Each structure stands twice: as C-alpha cells, then as structure tokens.
Amino acid sequence: MAGAELNDILRRVASGDLTVAEAMGRLATPAFEDLGFAKVDHHRRARCGFPEVIFCPGKTPEQIAEIFLRLASGGGNVLATRAGKAAFEAVAAKVPSAEFHELGRAITYRAGPQPEAHGHIAIVAAGTSDLPIAEEARITAGILDQHVTTHYDVGVAGLHRLLAHGTALQAAKVIVCVAGMEGALASVVGGLVSAPVIAVPTSVGYGASFGGLSALLTMLNSCASNVSVVNIDNGFSAGYIAAMINRQTQA
Amino acid sequence: MAGAELNDILRRVASGDLTVAEAMGRLATPAFEDLGFAKVDHHRRARCGFPEVIFCPGKTPEQIAEIFLRLASGGGNVLATRAGKAAFEAVAAKVPSAEFHELGRAITYRAGPQPEAHGHIAIVAAGTSDLPIAEEARITAGILDQHVTTHYDVGVAGLHRLLAHGTALQAAKVIVCVAGMEGALASVVGGLVSAPVIAVPTSVGYGASFGGLSALLTMLNSCASNVSVVNIDNGFSAGYIAAMINRQTQA
Amino acid sequence: MAGAELNDILRRVASGDLTVAEAMGRLATPAFEDLGFAKVDHHRRARCGFPEVIFCPGKTPEQIAEIFLRLASGGGNVLATRAGKAAFEAVAAKVPSAEFHELGRAITYRAGPQPEAHGHIAIVAAGTSDLPIAEEARITAGILDQHVTTHYDVGVAGLHRLLAHGTALQAAKVIVCVAGMEGALASVVGGLVSAPVIAVPTSVGYGASFGGLSALLTMLNSCASNVSVVNIDNGFSAGYIAAMINRQTQA
Amino acid sequence: MAGAELNDILRRVASGDLTVAEAMGRLATPAFEDLGFAKVDHHRRARCGFPEVIFCPGKTPEQIAEIFLRLASGGGNVLATRAGKAAFEAVAAKVPSAEFHELGRAITYRAGPQPEAHGHIAIVAAGTSDLPIAEEARITAGILDQHVTTHYDVGVAGLHRLLAHGTALQAAKVIVCVAGMEGALASVVGGLVSAPVIAVPTSVGYGASFGGLSALLTMLNSCASNVSVVNIDNGFSAGYIAAMINRQTQA
Amino acid sequence: MAGAELNDILRRVASGDLTVAEAMGRLATPAFEDLGFAKVDHHRRARCGFPEVIFCPGKTPEQIAEIFLRLASGGGNVLATRAGKAAFEAVAAKVPSAEFHELGRAITYRAGPQPEAHGHIAIVAAGTSDLPIAEEARITAGILDQHVTTHYDVGVAGLHRLLAHGTALQAAKVIVCVAGMEGALASVVGGLVSAPVIAVPTSVGYGASFGGLSALLTMLNSCASNVSVVNIDNGFSAGYIAAMINRQTQA
Amino acid sequence: MAGAELNDILRRVASGDLTVAEAMGRLATPAFEDLGFAKVDHHRRARCGFPEVIFCPGKTPEQIAEIFLRLASGGGNVLATRAGKAAFEAVAAKVPSAEFHELGRAITYRAGPQPEAHGHIAIVAAGTSDLPIAEEARITAGILDQHVTTHYDVGVAGLHRLLAHGTALQAAKVIVCVAGMEGALASVVGGLVSAPVIAVPTSVGYGASFGGLSALLTMLNSCASNVSVVNIDNGFSAGYIAAMINRQTQA
Amino acid sequence: MAGAELNDILRRVASGDLTVAEAMGRLATPAFEDLGFAKVDHHRRARCGFPEVIFCPGKTPEQIAEIFLRLASGGGNVLATRAGKAAFEAVAAKVPSAEFHELGRAITYRAGPQPEAHGHIAIVAAGTSDLPIAEEARITAGILDQHVTTHYDVGVAGLHRLLAHGTALQAAKVIVCVAGMEGALASVVGGLVSAPVIAVPTSVGYGASFGGLSALLTMLNSCASNVSVVNIDNGFSAGYIAAMINRQTQA
Amino acid sequence: MAGAELNDILRRVASGDLTVAEAMGRLATPAFEDLGFAKVDHHRRARCGFPEVIFCPGKTPEQIAEIFLRLASGGGNVLATRAGKAAFEAVAAKVPSAEFHELGRAITYRAGPQPEAHGHIAIVAAGTSDLPIAEEARITAGILDQHVTTHYDVGVAGLHRLLAHGTALQAAKVIVCVAGMEGALASVVGGLVSAPVIAVPTSVGYGASFGGLSALLTMLNSCASNVSVVNIDNGFSAGYIAAMINRQTQA
C-alpha cells in the first residue's frame, strides 16, 4: 500500500471519519473476491493499469468459466491464456461474446471498441513452429488495447526475408522477438532497430536445444544492447511487457 | 537499410542525380571510422538515438583514450564501461572534462547540460555487493539523458526497507532491479508496480549460486508478469533498455 | 544401537541373565516384520518417536493394504504417502476407519483422539498448483499429532496477501514454505519471522524452471538465515521435520 | 508489521494520543541506524530473538569495526562471520574483549555470561577439511547462547568412528551435519537419531564433486526423512537454525 | 589382432602353408555370423572368456529368438538382457529350456550344470525399487558361472540392517552395490570391506535426483578408495565386471 | 594400415622378397621417432596429407624447439600452436627462419614457396576479442598451403558490416566462422552462402555465456543446414578441416 | 544480395532499362511462393546449389503433399525429412513416383537419372540403433546426387569390424560418422583417414548418456583434428554438408 | 564389527574372561592413534589388507612427516599422495629412505623387498598430459606390492600405437585406463581385452571438456561391458582397486 493512501486513512481516523475497526477493515480488505477455488482480483486493473489474466492450466473448464464471467462482469477486457477447446466452450456458454484463438491458445473478451492506437508493437517470429508463442504475445498485447503488427517466418537463415520487414520494424515502439532453435533472431533484430526488444526463447528445436535452453542462452548473451529476455515459451509476459512499454508513448 | 532510403537513392540514380558509382558508394559506405584497432561508429547516434559506447576489456588505455576522443569530438555524450583507473587517466589526458565513476567502473563525458527530465527510472538493488552493477545501470541511463532515482540495500529478507520505497517505485516509468544470491527482489518489486521491470541477476553469492545462475533462473521464472531479464552482471544493458523505454514518454 | 542398551545387554550376559545366544539374538533381532515384499518396522516409533510411514509408489494396492493393516494393528497412527484411489480402496477394505486425502495423495489412520496441541506449525503455499505438496506436509504433521495452520495462495507477486497473514506466521513455532516457479516466497517469509523455515521447492513452473531446479536454487541461496531446504516436491519430509521441531516445545 | 501493533497505533491516533505525523513516523521509522556504508539493525534482536550478524566479505576492516562497536554498544552479543585477521585487529582496537576464531573465520563478543543450557546441539563433521564450516556453525550457535557438542572426523568410510558417538548424537535436540565429497554422512546420521538434522554440504572434494554439488544433491535426496539442507559451505545458517530449534525446548 | 597370431600367419605365408588370398581372408574374416539384422559373434567367448550377450531393446521378438537360438547352438550359456515377456515367448518356442527372470528382465539358457564355485560375489541393494537392477547384476554373474549372494533392502537410513550382513560382505571377493536416491550405500559398504566394490547408481528417486545423477555423483566422489562406478541402471555391466574379477580367484 | 599395403607386404613375404622378421618390423615399425619426451610422427604427412602439428601447452621451450627442428629437418612445413614468446625464442635459435604469430599464438616454418592457390577459405570473426582464435585458424590453413581471406569484426548486431562482405563470402569454397557471446553469426553466415561453414564457438563473453557454452549450443542448433561445429576456442581444428575441404577442389 | 547483382540493377535503372518501381520490385521480390501455411523457396536451388527440403514435423500430410508437389513441379529432386507413413501416402497420391524410406523416415523424388559420381561419401554407424540417423544422412546425400557407401555396426568395442573397412574409408572424400552412447567412433575414424569427418551424436544410450549429451561432448573434444560436429540426431545436416564437400571435388 | 568378533567378545564376557568394562572398551576402542591433527589408523592394514594412505592437501609438511613416521614405524609400506617437494623434504628428514615421485606427486616408503609378482596390472594413458594421473596409479599399485606395466601416449587418434601394445594388454589381469579430452580410449581398450578395465577420466582438455566431464561421461557410457569408472583425476583409487583385483589372483 502506497504512503499516500495510508496517510489518508490515518487522517480520516484522526478526524473521526473512520472508526478504528473501519480502518483495520480498509487496511485488511482483500483486494479479491474469493470463489473458493480462486481469488478474483478486482483491484488489479486500478493497481496495474491492466485487467486480471486467467492462467488456465490446472483449472477445470467450469472454474475458468466462472472466473471469466466474474471478470467480464467487472467491466473490463478479459484474457485467459493456455486455454483449450473445452475451456472455451464452458466460457462461451456464460459469456457468448468471448472469442477463441486456437493457435495462440487463448480466450478473450472485449468490453468495448478498441481505443485509437498510439505507436505500435512489432511481433517477429523465426519459424512457423514458433507461432503459438508469437500469437500468445499478439493476443495479450491486443486485449491490452495496443496496436500490433506481425512479421512471421523471418528466421536468420534467410536474412532477406527479415530485411524486407526492416522499415516496419524500425517504426515500432517496442519489438517482441520469438525464436527457438539457436535463437539468433533477437541479436539480428536488436541490431536493426532503436527500440527495446523483448526476446522470447521457445522450446522449438531438438537435440542440443535442451528444451529451449539454447535459445535462452543465446538471447541472454546477445551482443545487441537493447535485448531483454523472458522465460522459455512465455509469450504472455512478452506481450504484457510490450503493452506496458507502448502505453508509455500515450501517457 | 530501410526501404525509404533505398527508394530515394534509386530515384536519384534514375534522374541522373547520382551516378551508379556514387550509389554503390552510398550503399556500401561503412557507417564507421576505422582506427585500425577499432571501428568508430559515428552513425550510431542517428540510427539508434543513443551515442556509441566503449566496452573497455581487451583494449589498451591508449586505444580507449583515442576512441573516446574521436567520439567526444563528434559532439555527443560518451560512455566507456568496465573501465579501470589506468584507462581513465589516459582518457583524462585527452578529454580533461571526462569523469570517472569508480564504483560503477565507468568513464563519462557530457557534451552539454542534461536536458529537462520527463518521467524517471528507478534503480533498485538488493545488497551492497550489488552496487557496482546498479551503478553501471545508473550511469548508463544518466549519460543517455534520463532521470534516475536509486533505492539501494532493500533486499527481501527485510521487507520493510523495500516497502518504505513503495511510493517512489510506483511513480517510476521503468524499474531496473539488481540482485544476486536468490534474486527474489525482482518478483517482489514486479508485484508492487505497474511499470516494466528490467531484472539484472548478479554473480554475488556463494555455494549453489553458481556464479549468478540461481538469481538468473529466479528472475526468468518470476511469477510477476512485468519482469524481463538481461545477462548476469549486465548493468549496462539494463540501464540502456530502461533509457530507451523512459525516452518513449517524451516522444 | 545406543551405548546404554549395549551396556545393559552386556551386564545381563555377565550376570547370566542372558545366554550368549540370547544376546546374539537380541543384538541381531531385526527391528521389522518381514512380509516377503516388505519389512514392517515396528520398532521405529520407539526409535524415532514417530510411526512408520508407507511410501506407495512401486507397491501394489494389496501390498499397501497389508502393510497398513499390520501397522494399524500395532496400535499407532498410520500414514501412507503418494497414494491413489485404488490403494485407498484396498486399505479401506481392511482398515475401514482409514481416511483418504485426495489432494494430498495420502491415506491416514488415527489410533486415538489427537492430543492437546502445544505450539503450531504454519504451512504457507505460493500458488494453487503447489497445494498437493502443501497438503502432503499438512497431513504428515497432523498425523504426527501436531497442530497446523495453513496459509495458501500467498505468492510474492501480490505481497499484500502474504502480509495479511503476518501475525499468524509470527506465532508459529516452525514454518513450512511451499513454492514453485521462482520460489522467492521462502526468503520473504524467512525475513518476516523468528522461527525456522523449512522450504519445499515444487516442480510447478515451465520453461527455465527445469522441473523445480529454479525454486530449489532460490531457496538454497536465500538471504534469510533461517531457511533450510528439502528435496523438490518433498512435502512429506517438510511436514515430518516440522513436527519434530514443534514437538520440542512440548518436551 | 503485525496487526496488533497496527491496531494499537490506530487506536492511539483515534484517541489523539498520536498525531498523524507521529503515526506516519512510527509506521515509517527505519528499524536501523544508517552509517552511510551500512544500516545497523537495532530492532532485529527484538524482532528475531537473535542479535545482528556482520557478514564481512566486501567490507573494509574499518567498516567492520565500526559496525561491531555499534552493535556491542547495543548491549547484546555480536558475531562477525567470514572474518580475517585484519578485520579482527580493527575490531579489537575498538572492542578489546572481542575474540577471534581463526579456523571458523569469526569474531565474537559476548555481552555477559552464557545462560544455563537447556538441551544441546550436536555438530558432526565428516573430515578435517570440513572443520572451518563446522566451526562456523559451532561459533554461531554458541554466541546465540546454545550448548553445543562437536563430533569431528567421523566420515562414513570408517563407520565405527561415527557409531562410537551414537549415544551423544541421540541425546541432541538438533544435529548439524557437515560433509563434503559424497556427503553421505547426513543420511547415515539421519537414520541414527530422532532429532532434525541440518545438513551442510561443503565444497571439499575434487573431480566430479563440482564445487559441492555432489554433496548437495546427496543431502537433498537423503532417504532419511529428518534431513533438511542449507547452501554449500553455509555453516552460519546451519548454526543459526539449530539455535532457533534448540531454543524452542527452553520456551 | 595380437602379434603372436600375426606372426604365425606370416610364417605360414612364408612357408607356403597359406596363400596370400587365404592370409588376406584370415586377417579379414569377420568374427561373426551375419543374420542381416544382426552380427552374431561366435569368437567372443574365446576372445573375452564370456559368452555373447543379447541387448533386447530395439530388436523384435523374432530377431531376439533367432540370435538366441544361434548362440545356444554354439554350445555356451546365453543371456538376453532388458527382455520382456513377448521376447521370452518367442525364445522359448525355439529354445524350450530357456528361463525367464521377470524382475531382472532377462532370459537365460544354461548349456550345462554350473561348475563348482570359487569365491563369491555379494550383491547389495539399498531399497526394493533398486531390485530390478540388482537382479540384472545377479543373473548376469550367475550365467557367467559365478557364485552370488544377495543382500537386499539394506539402505543406510537403517544402518543396523546393513551391519547385520557384515560378515557375509567381508567374505566376498567382490561386491556389487546398487542404490538410487542419494546413493550413500556405496561409501558405507566400501568402508566395511577389503574387496573392490562396483557401484551401480539407479534412476530411483525424485525431485533433485535428476534421473540418477545424484547417486552417480555420490558414488564417483566416494571417500572409500575401493569404489568404482558403472552407468546409471547398468546392472549388467556390474555383474559382468564382478564375474571377471571373481574369476581371477579361480585361475 | 590400409588393405592394399597389407596385401603388398604379404605378397612380398610369399615371394621371399621380405623375411618374416622384416614383415613384422614393417607392420610394427612405429611411425614416429621417439625423443623420450615426445614421439615425432614422420609418416603423418604421407598418411594424412598434412604435416605434423606441435601442441605446445605442457611442453618446455626446449622440447618444443627440439621437436620443431626434427620436423623442419623432415622437409615439410611446421606448425606449433598455443605457443608463447619463450617457445618461439627457443625455436628461432634452432630454426632461424621460423616465424612467430603473436596474436594467433603460433610458430610456423615454411619449407618452400606457397604453391599457387585454388579456391579460397573465408574466415569470419564476430568481434575483436575473437581474433586470437580466428588467427589460429588462418595460420593453420595458410601453413597447409591454402589461400585464405579474412573478414573480422562483422558481428550480427551491425548486420551492414557483414553484408558488405557478401560477395567475398559467396565465392569461398569453405567458411570458418568464429564467434563468442551468443554465437549467432554462424547461422546468419550459413544462410548467405552455399559452401560448408565450420563454426568455432569462443569463450569470449560473460555472465550466462558459461565459458563458451552459449555460443556452442547456438551453433549446434543452427537452423542453417550447412553448419558444423568444433570445440570451444578450437581455431586450429577449424583451419585444419577447412584446408582439407578446400584441398578437395584441387585434386 | 550480392554486390554484382545490385550493381547490375543500378546500371539498368540509370540507363532507363528498369523503372524505379521495377527495381524496387526486383530488390523486394520474395524468393518464395506463399501457400499460406508455407513459403516455397524456388530460388534456393540457384542460391545454394541444392533443392529445397521439407522438414515434416508440425505439418499436416496435406500440407506436406502440397509443398512436395510444388517443388516437384519446379523440376528438381525433392526431399522431405522426418516423414511418417501418412505423409508419404498423401504425397504419393500427388506425386506417384515419390519413394518412401521407412528406416530413414524420408520421402524422396528424383527428377532424372543420378549423374555420374565423382568421389564418394562414406557413412559409418556404430550400432544398429543408430541406423535411422545414418540412413537420413545417406538419403540426403543421395538425393543431392552424391555417391555414398555405408559401413554400419562397426562400434569401437569390436575394433576389428571397423578396421576391416579401412581401405574404403580411406578412399572417401568425406566421412559421416554416426554414434550414440559414448560416441568414441568419431575419434577412431578421424585418426584413420585424411578426409574431413562430420560427426553426428545420436540420442541412443541410457543412464548418463543424457539424451545424446555424452556422445556430443565426446565428439566435440575429439583428439583427432579433422572432426566437426552437428546437432544430436541431425543426420540431415551431416548428409547435406557431406554432399557440399564432395561436390567440391567435381567443380 | 563382524558377528564373529562380537560373538567372541560376548562369550568371553559370559565366561568371566572379560569384564563388562573391558568389553565396552573393546567394542569402543578406536582403531587409530590420535595425533591431535590426525587419527593414524594402525588397524587398517589388518582390516583392508593394505597400508594407511596419507592424502596431503590441507596438511602442513610437519603434519605429513609426523604421520609418515608413525606409519613407517608401524612396519608396513607407506604412501602419501598429492605431495609436493616441501612435504617430501620434511618426510625425508624423519624417514631418510623415503622416495619422492615428482611426476606422480607421491612419497613412498618401502619396508622390505617387493614380494614376487603374480599377474600384472597394465596402466594405459592416452596423452603425455595424462601422465601425472597415470603415475599416481602406478605408484599406488606398486607400493601395494603389485607388478605393473605401463603403456603411455597411445591415444585413439593414432590407433596403431595402441594396437602395438595389444599382446601386453591381453596378458594383464586388470587394466587402468587414463584419458582426458574425449576419453574414448577406455572403450577401445575395453573391447580389446577380457580383463576388467578401471577407467580414470582426467581434467586434461579445453573448451567443452568442462574439467573432465566429457571424458567422465564417455567412460560411463562405454559400449564395452568391462569398464568401470572412478572420479576425475583419481589415479590413486584406480591403482588401489587394480591392486585389490590383481591380488585376488594370488590368494
């Protein structure tokens, strides 16, 4: 809790505006609604500027649908990641306007029309096997009301494909770069642009790719100064961070 | 090379404005000045919006001083990282107004007064042993003309110290979080703010910290969605990326 | 075998109270009952102060039920860990009052009412996916006649949830802290209390969590001095050790 | 901050006993004295029941001596770990009754006579190369006013040496077990006693011991249920946790 | 090819006893019978003193049966390792006196009565989950005509069980020690006897046992001087080497 | 020994051209001259088509000089790798026309003028810190009488520098690609050319480069089909293999 | 794009031969045909001298068949790797003369008779379990119109089998060496020949082979100077590189 | 303690031959002489059939000399491993007939003439850098009164050198095989002989040899069935085990 809020509560206790019990309650009030199987965080949008996100693995379709409904009722956009078809069907029964994104394994609900875009996020992916992760990033940034362009299948072994996208990449405020195998794309893209690059190593590969470790190390050791890295296959965080950054241009 | 620039060159060749030889030269012109032992990149500031940076390890004091002088003569700020005292003395002999930052192991030269700040970057460090890396980030962001606040010695084992800085952290446009040992600080800070967090694992620690691997894995696996990670001990990249992001708020 | 016991046997041999053969037998007597497929340790409760525990993987339901019955016949509480439904059904057919704990994957049998509690063990878990391991710890400590409080879903990315439990945690004699992903919870909890913390890294996570390695390294490198660690997903040992420690307060 | 304390402050604000500014101060008061180069935590003894500890690496002898003096002036025992001779000489100049423990690399100051002991901690070490770590644990537990017995050079390759100590080990309330190379001692000791065992892997070994990794994995995988593990070479934490546990028997 | 054999061939070529073509053939003759899908090595028993062994994984039951028949027809004992029921049924149809060992996953055929034993091999296993590997070692040594005693379920957490076998272990010419989890048994056994110990780490364990890596490192770092190690789960090699060693006592 | 040679010896034994003793000698003759501290392989040039190479680490300057002299006396070119100044001085005293290559840490001796070149090898290096390894490759290929072009400081973060060398790279018969840090250069170069690429990861880097592991994994996982990899920092093997391949074009 | 081509385009723009728009198109023309789900690269044969290759995993049989058809229509040979039976059936329906290689998991189509061979590639495999990878290399090199000899089941534990192939190996222009388990074959083969050896570690093995890591490290550390390595199980790249090298002898 | 000895002590207690105190003493008597800084084990030769061994690292020259003297006074051979010159000088001052082995870093003392040899141990080393470890094995086996032959510098890259030693190797009762880098020698030697092979990986190598890990994994995964492995650089254990095995042939 920030000092300003605390200061305010204390003042109101001093002035008799709040009883001690009310102040205790205020300070203790959980910022979430407890469904038993989950704690729905309604304060989060205020606190973080972004809606709550449902991570589906380990939850039943019914639980996902229930949380989705509560969040949708809260008035903001809703995002559920790593969702399967069964989860979507349960959600759709309660929130008919929810949309399913099969490749990106996500369910979204949009509360209103997307606001006018400022700046844009470029999402670059090396190969077709990296698309589910790239799509997860795209959907995440989109539901956070940011404008996104995608540049897929532009791996470094055929550099001309990447260079053809140079102008678009240089116009982006932030770039998400998704690659498996040797993950060299992040360094190459990093050297072409002056915006921050969020690199997502994927577990695509075989042999000594060791489940994404190879791409992860490549990206961490990038000789380009503008590359930071998220966890293997974590398209969601990359999209989320990119949205946070692009939003800065609109403030 | 972006399409627009290429288009322009082609048009001028077509119109006779440029000979083929001139166009070839233009397309081939190296964007750097070759000192023999180094290629000084004068185009970089235009291309990336930031001045060239000198990475000192593996260069002699004389080489560092020579490159520093050329860059300072170019009219922008100059930064040399991982610099020792001998390097500074060689630089100071040629660029008397250069400054040495012992703890952060950097040499800086400022071409003019720092422009008025928009937004600010918060740099958070867990322990006193992490300060050299935190300072490297601070100096980097500063020479890139960004406003920085520092919050040092606020490790998670004494959470009250961190919470006391809550308001300042929440006001930052981007946070650099530097921690060794178990690196838990990034997750805790990530949960307190709505800005992107650039996490820097440090090699501080012993036993099973394995030279920073422990902190690195912790930060990559952060349950906070707004954390991205740079290489172990890479304060420079963190400061550079933070500056890139904060600059967006001024555009 | 402790010296006192040996001394006693030797004295009785010297005095003719025991023949050499009897002494050999006594010294050699296996402290277990051999069922062919398992050696049931009836001395263990005397030796270690705690009942025998059945680790189910690799045993058939029939074998588990048979061992369970023998132990229950011995007069103490019984615990079977990592048990599935089939194992429980086989046990229940022989020991009808046995109880099944689905989430914690355990079967328990209580020989008599739980004795009055002294002190208590607090079990803290970061996320809902960590619950099976936290429950294993809770059930283990409970069947060892210790009093337990649980504090679930209090991960560090939302620190206010954890802080709300501060008073309860500070009252505990020992704390079990269960977390996957980056495992930062152990350090934060360690810094809030003056009791020992038994940290259990879980294999919950993805990408660079490497099956729990990330949380394990985090916990081993904790900057809090009161944290010790057990194996990945080993809720049983954590509950067992916590019970050992809490029992000290009652001696 | 615990709820009780907060409740009290709020009540006193409501009653006019405290002004808002005073309450803010109280809630914000740092629990440490800032020496510039260090923050001396005077509240820690009250909060954790144990005195502050100085970790020497990265601090100058003068800084160590200054912190040591402040803590000694605070009236409790003082402990500085990983200390060299130079640090001790600086401390001794300011706190003449401070003692140096060369093998265990520690400086201690005792404010008064050691209180009467309840229970005891047994420290077991496998080989002579493990003694510095074992001694660090012994000194730590001792300065925390606990009674300690030591059992050194009892590695598992000559089991008779360990078994000769059986009675003493079985009488301990908690055991610290220090071993490098293959670290098997923890499992053997764990099977002999009914108290918790805090295992400390050491970096002693060569070849595939990989700096203590071998002993660390051995101890984490112990088939004895009462073994928990601290970081490689971390004798301090082991002694600290053992003291916490043994203190329970006196509450 | 040893020099003596070469010398002999050359002499016979010189004397006209062998034509050049015959010598080429002799030098080139493959020491195996080619079945298309396998090369049956009939020279191996002469060369190595032990019969050929069939490693079943990756071969069809029919292929296994065919190779088994050829080897049995060669007049020596036959061993097939890692064999399933289907493989046995195919073998039994062709070699009715073949025997199946379900736990040890092996098929054996004995060409004649086992010769009188000299010395014996002791096989020690830590837990019941290690039995398949221990049995593989036992069956291998047995079919190589060596005498074996087994000592199962004698893990170090209950040392009295192991010590009860002390006399038998000390009488063995060589010991095979099979253990998973922390693998400490090898060091303890190594310290009790004066014979070589062949340690077999098993993949039994969980969490940080990393598929047998923990036990492997423990055994390699054993502080007992008489321990050498084979691959994880490789009971076959352990039994084979033990037979080689025990056979020395009979030469 | 190849069959043809064996056939020939046998024929001559049969014909009486060679006695058995002579044949034995011929077959047994060591293909090296034994200096006590080293076995100088004079047959190697015939066998492998390339001269013997001296690997200096672990040899005294005198030993290196002695071996160098013997090889030079043999009439071919000589190469000593990983050589320091002291080694060179000792060599120069005996073989005055030997040359020292400080950056590439090599000593060479050329027996005659370099033959006319067919095809060429391109050596590409990412950064200036990679030059010692690149030079080792260059010197190795050169002393093996191959034509080499070098393309240094063309890392992927500034792609225009690499693309400027495109034509030269595409003309090469084989490319050696040397890079540390993230090692992405191999994939980019691999995608630009139709010749085989021998990739050399270097130990240049910090943090999570783990002594060259990062670059090694990157190169092994290259999405370009024409990349094979040698050991970390092994410029010698890369130059050697490249020479073998380029030589094919001249056969 | 090579400089020569660029030069030519610029000249034709200057001369009016090409309009600016045409030049832009020429420079931008994608070198592939976009099927929606894949980008078929028709320029590749020209650029790399080899036909496009289809990597099947992650593609449906229909997609594979469609791409196969397009490539076959282009007039060159076609290769699909890691293909199953279903993929082949779909391909055969569209390209009846396509051939399926079950063991090597590949589909090939040959546009015309294989050209006369120059030189040959030897493919050596250690054990029968390595054959799928060896066959992948053989088929790849074959469809690239190179002559191949195979030498299978010649592991180092029975060296005479390998030596029997010595003459054939020494005649090869390049050798592909495929081995799992300890991967020692590459070093032994490397020492027998004067051609480059492309080593392919396979994931065949168990225990501490760690999915091919053991063989990979062995091959990278080979004491033979002529060994370079590709990714674990990557028979395709090995065959591809070998073909590139052997082709040099025909240029 | 073995059962027979225990039985005997009990009988004598029963018969009055031993008092209880005497029996307790007997059972408790340490089998070593305590010098304060070390426990000299005089029973070891009786118990293990081999003299005590002094491991020098971490001991002062004076301590080493004192222990050496005590052991020499005990009447058997003495061995000190990993000894430097200073240690030898201190020993020689007290035991003038002690011998120093510089390359093998050992000090030996022989109490009487070496007994007549039965069988022999062959020690094989791959390269000259492996000699210190090979020598340690040789000296160890020698001081244990076994006959040893050495076969150095016979790495697999020049197989003819190894094959020249074939007859001698085939005559050995046990083989110690020492190799660094890729460690392939163990598999090749294992396939040539019918005796057990004790493989010693060495830390010789660079790049991806990772301090001996590469050779260690190679040897553990050997496809030869007769290879067991000791720790990296552990020549002592290899020599010790080989002596144990060879001694069997003389019993």
mmCIF file of C-alpha atoms in Angstrom, chain H residues 34-123:
data_model
loop_
_atom_site.group_PDB
_atom_site.id
_atom_site.type_symbol
_atom_site.label_atom_id
_atom_site.label_comp_id
_atom_site.label_asym_id
_atom_site.label_seq_id
_atom_site.Cartn_x
_atom_site.Cartn_y
_atom_site.Cartn_z
ATOM 1 C CA ASP H 34 45.219 -39.625 17.730
ATOM 2 C CA LEU H 35 47.962 -37.088 16.943
ATOM 3 C CA GLY H 36 45.650 -34.173 17.594
ATOM 4 C CA PHE H 37 45.710 -33.028 13.984
ATOM 5 C CA ALA H 38 45.151 -36.528 12.617
ATOM 6 C CA LYS H 39 43.997 -40.012 13.575
ATOM 7 C CA VAL H 40 46.547 -42.605 12.436
ATOM 8 C CA ASP H 41 44.771 -45.829 11.571
ATOM 9 C CA HIS H 42 47.016 -48.745 12.571
ATOM 10 C CA HIS H 43 44.292 -51.375 12.196
ATOM 11 C CA ARG H 44 43.658 -50.540 8.619
ATOM 12 C CA ARG H 45 46.221 -52.892 7.146
ATOM 13 C CA ALA H 46 44.683 -55.778 9.068
ATOM 14 C CA ARG H 47 41.188 -54.697 8.166
ATOM 15 C CA CYS H 48 41.689 -53.842 4.497
ATOM 16 C CA GLY H 49 44.841 -55.750 3.628
ATOM 17 C CA PHE H 50 46.551 -52.520 2.590
ATOM 18 C CA PRO H 51 48.534 -49.884 4.480
ATOM 19 C CA GLU H 52 47.154 -46.496 5.504
ATOM 20 C CA VAL H 53 47.467 -43.752 2.882
ATOM 21 C CA ILE H 54 48.190 -40.066 3.566
ATOM 22 C CA PHE H 55 46.257 -37.584 1.413
ATOM 23 C CA CYS H 56 48.473 -34.478 1.647
ATOM 24 C CA PRO H 57 46.339 -31.494 0.576
ATOM 25 C CA GLY H 58 45.343 -29.399 3.609
ATOM 26 C CA LYS H 59 48.097 -30.801 5.814
ATOM 27 C CA THR H 60 51.349 -28.986 6.697
ATOM 28 C CA PRO H 61 54.697 -30.621 5.801
ATOM 29 C CA GLU H 62 55.296 -31.175 9.511
ATOM 30 C CA GLN H 63 51.989 -32.963 9.978
ATOM 31 C CA ILE H 64 52.621 -35.122 6.912
ATOM 32 C CA ALA H 65 56.098 -36.011 8.175
ATOM 33 C CA GLU H 66 54.813 -36.896 11.628
ATOM 34 C CA ILE H 67 52.078 -39.181 10.289
ATOM 35 C CA PHE H 68 54.513 -40.705 7.800
ATOM 36 C CA LEU H 69 56.970 -41.507 10.602
ATOM 37 C CA ARG H 70 54.290 -43.167 12.735
ATOM 38 C CA LEU H 71 53.117 -45.299 9.870
ATOM 39 C CA ALA H 72 56.651 -46.244 8.840
ATOM 40 C CA SER H 73 57.304 -47.204 12.459
ATOM 41 C CA GLY H 74 54.293 -49.500 12.203
ATOM 42 C CA GLY H 75 56.298 -51.766 9.910
ATOM 43 C CA GLY H 76 54.462 -51.600 6.598
ATOM 44 C CA ASN H 77 54.879 -49.694 3.355
ATOM 45 C CA VAL H 78 53.730 -46.067 3.414
ATOM 46 C CA LEU H 79 52.190 -43.922 0.673
ATOM 47 C CA ALA H 80 51.499 -40.178 0.655
ATOM 48 C CA THR H 81 49.594 -38.831 -2.354
ATOM 49 C CA ARG H 82 49.323 -35.345 -3.899
ATOM 50 C CA ALA H 83 52.595 -34.431 -2.168
ATOM 51 C CA GLY H 84 54.856 -31.503 -3.048
ATOM 52 C CA LYS H 85 58.566 -31.011 -2.620
ATOM 53 C CA ALA H 86 58.247 -29.312 0.786
ATOM 54 C CA ALA H 87 56.316 -32.255 2.131
ATOM 55 C CA PHE H 88 58.963 -34.645 0.848
ATOM 56 C CA GLU H 89 61.776 -32.703 2.472
ATOM 57 C CA ALA H 90 60.019 -32.795 5.828
ATOM 58 C CA VAL H 91 59.387 -36.528 5.446
ATOM 59 C CA ALA H 92 62.951 -37.301 4.317
ATOM 60 C CA ALA H 93 64.306 -35.597 7.439
ATOM 61 C CA LYS H 94 62.466 -38.177 9.547
ATOM 62 C CA VAL H 95 62.373 -41.190 7.214
ATOM 63 C CA PRO H 96 65.579 -40.954 5.145
ATOM 64 C CA SER H 97 64.768 -43.909 2.920
ATOM 65 C CA ALA H 98 61.503 -42.367 1.730
ATOM 66 C CA GLU H 99 61.341 -41.760 -2.041
ATOM 67 C CA PHE H 100 59.815 -38.840 -3.941
ATOM 68 C CA HIS H 101 57.979 -39.288 -7.263
ATOM 69 C CA GLU H 102 57.736 -35.823 -8.744
ATOM 70 C CA LEU H 103 55.571 -36.516 -11.787
ATOM 71 C CA GLY H 104 53.136 -38.668 -9.806
ATOM 72 C CA ARG H 105 53.224 -36.261 -6.821
ATOM 73 C CA ALA H 106 53.749 -39.079 -4.291
ATOM 74 C CA ILE H 107 56.082 -40.095 -1.457
ATOM 75 C CA THR H 108 56.636 -43.787 -0.786
ATOM 76 C CA TYR H 109 58.460 -45.831 1.802
ATOM 77 C CA ARG H 110 59.061 -49.496 1.296
ATOM 78 C CA ALA H 111 59.502 -51.594 4.483
ATOM 79 C CA GLY H 112 61.107 -54.560 2.745
ATOM 80 C CA PRO H 113 61.833 -56.009 -0.709
ATOM 81 C CA GLN H 114 58.839 -56.310 -3.058
ATOM 82 C CA PRO H 115 57.420 -59.851 -2.937
ATOM 83 C CA GLU H 116 57.475 -61.992 -6.089
ATOM 84 C CA ALA H 117 54.789 -60.872 -8.526
ATOM 85 C CA HIS H 118 51.724 -62.869 -9.646
ATOM 86 C CA GLY H 119 49.881 -61.486 -12.641
ATOM 87 C CA HIS H 120 50.274 -57.850 -13.574
ATOM 88 C CA ILE H 121 48.384 -54.599 -13.902
ATOM 89 C CA ALA H 122 48.624 -52.679 -17.194
ATOM 90 C CA ILE H 123 48.345 -48.908 -16.977
#
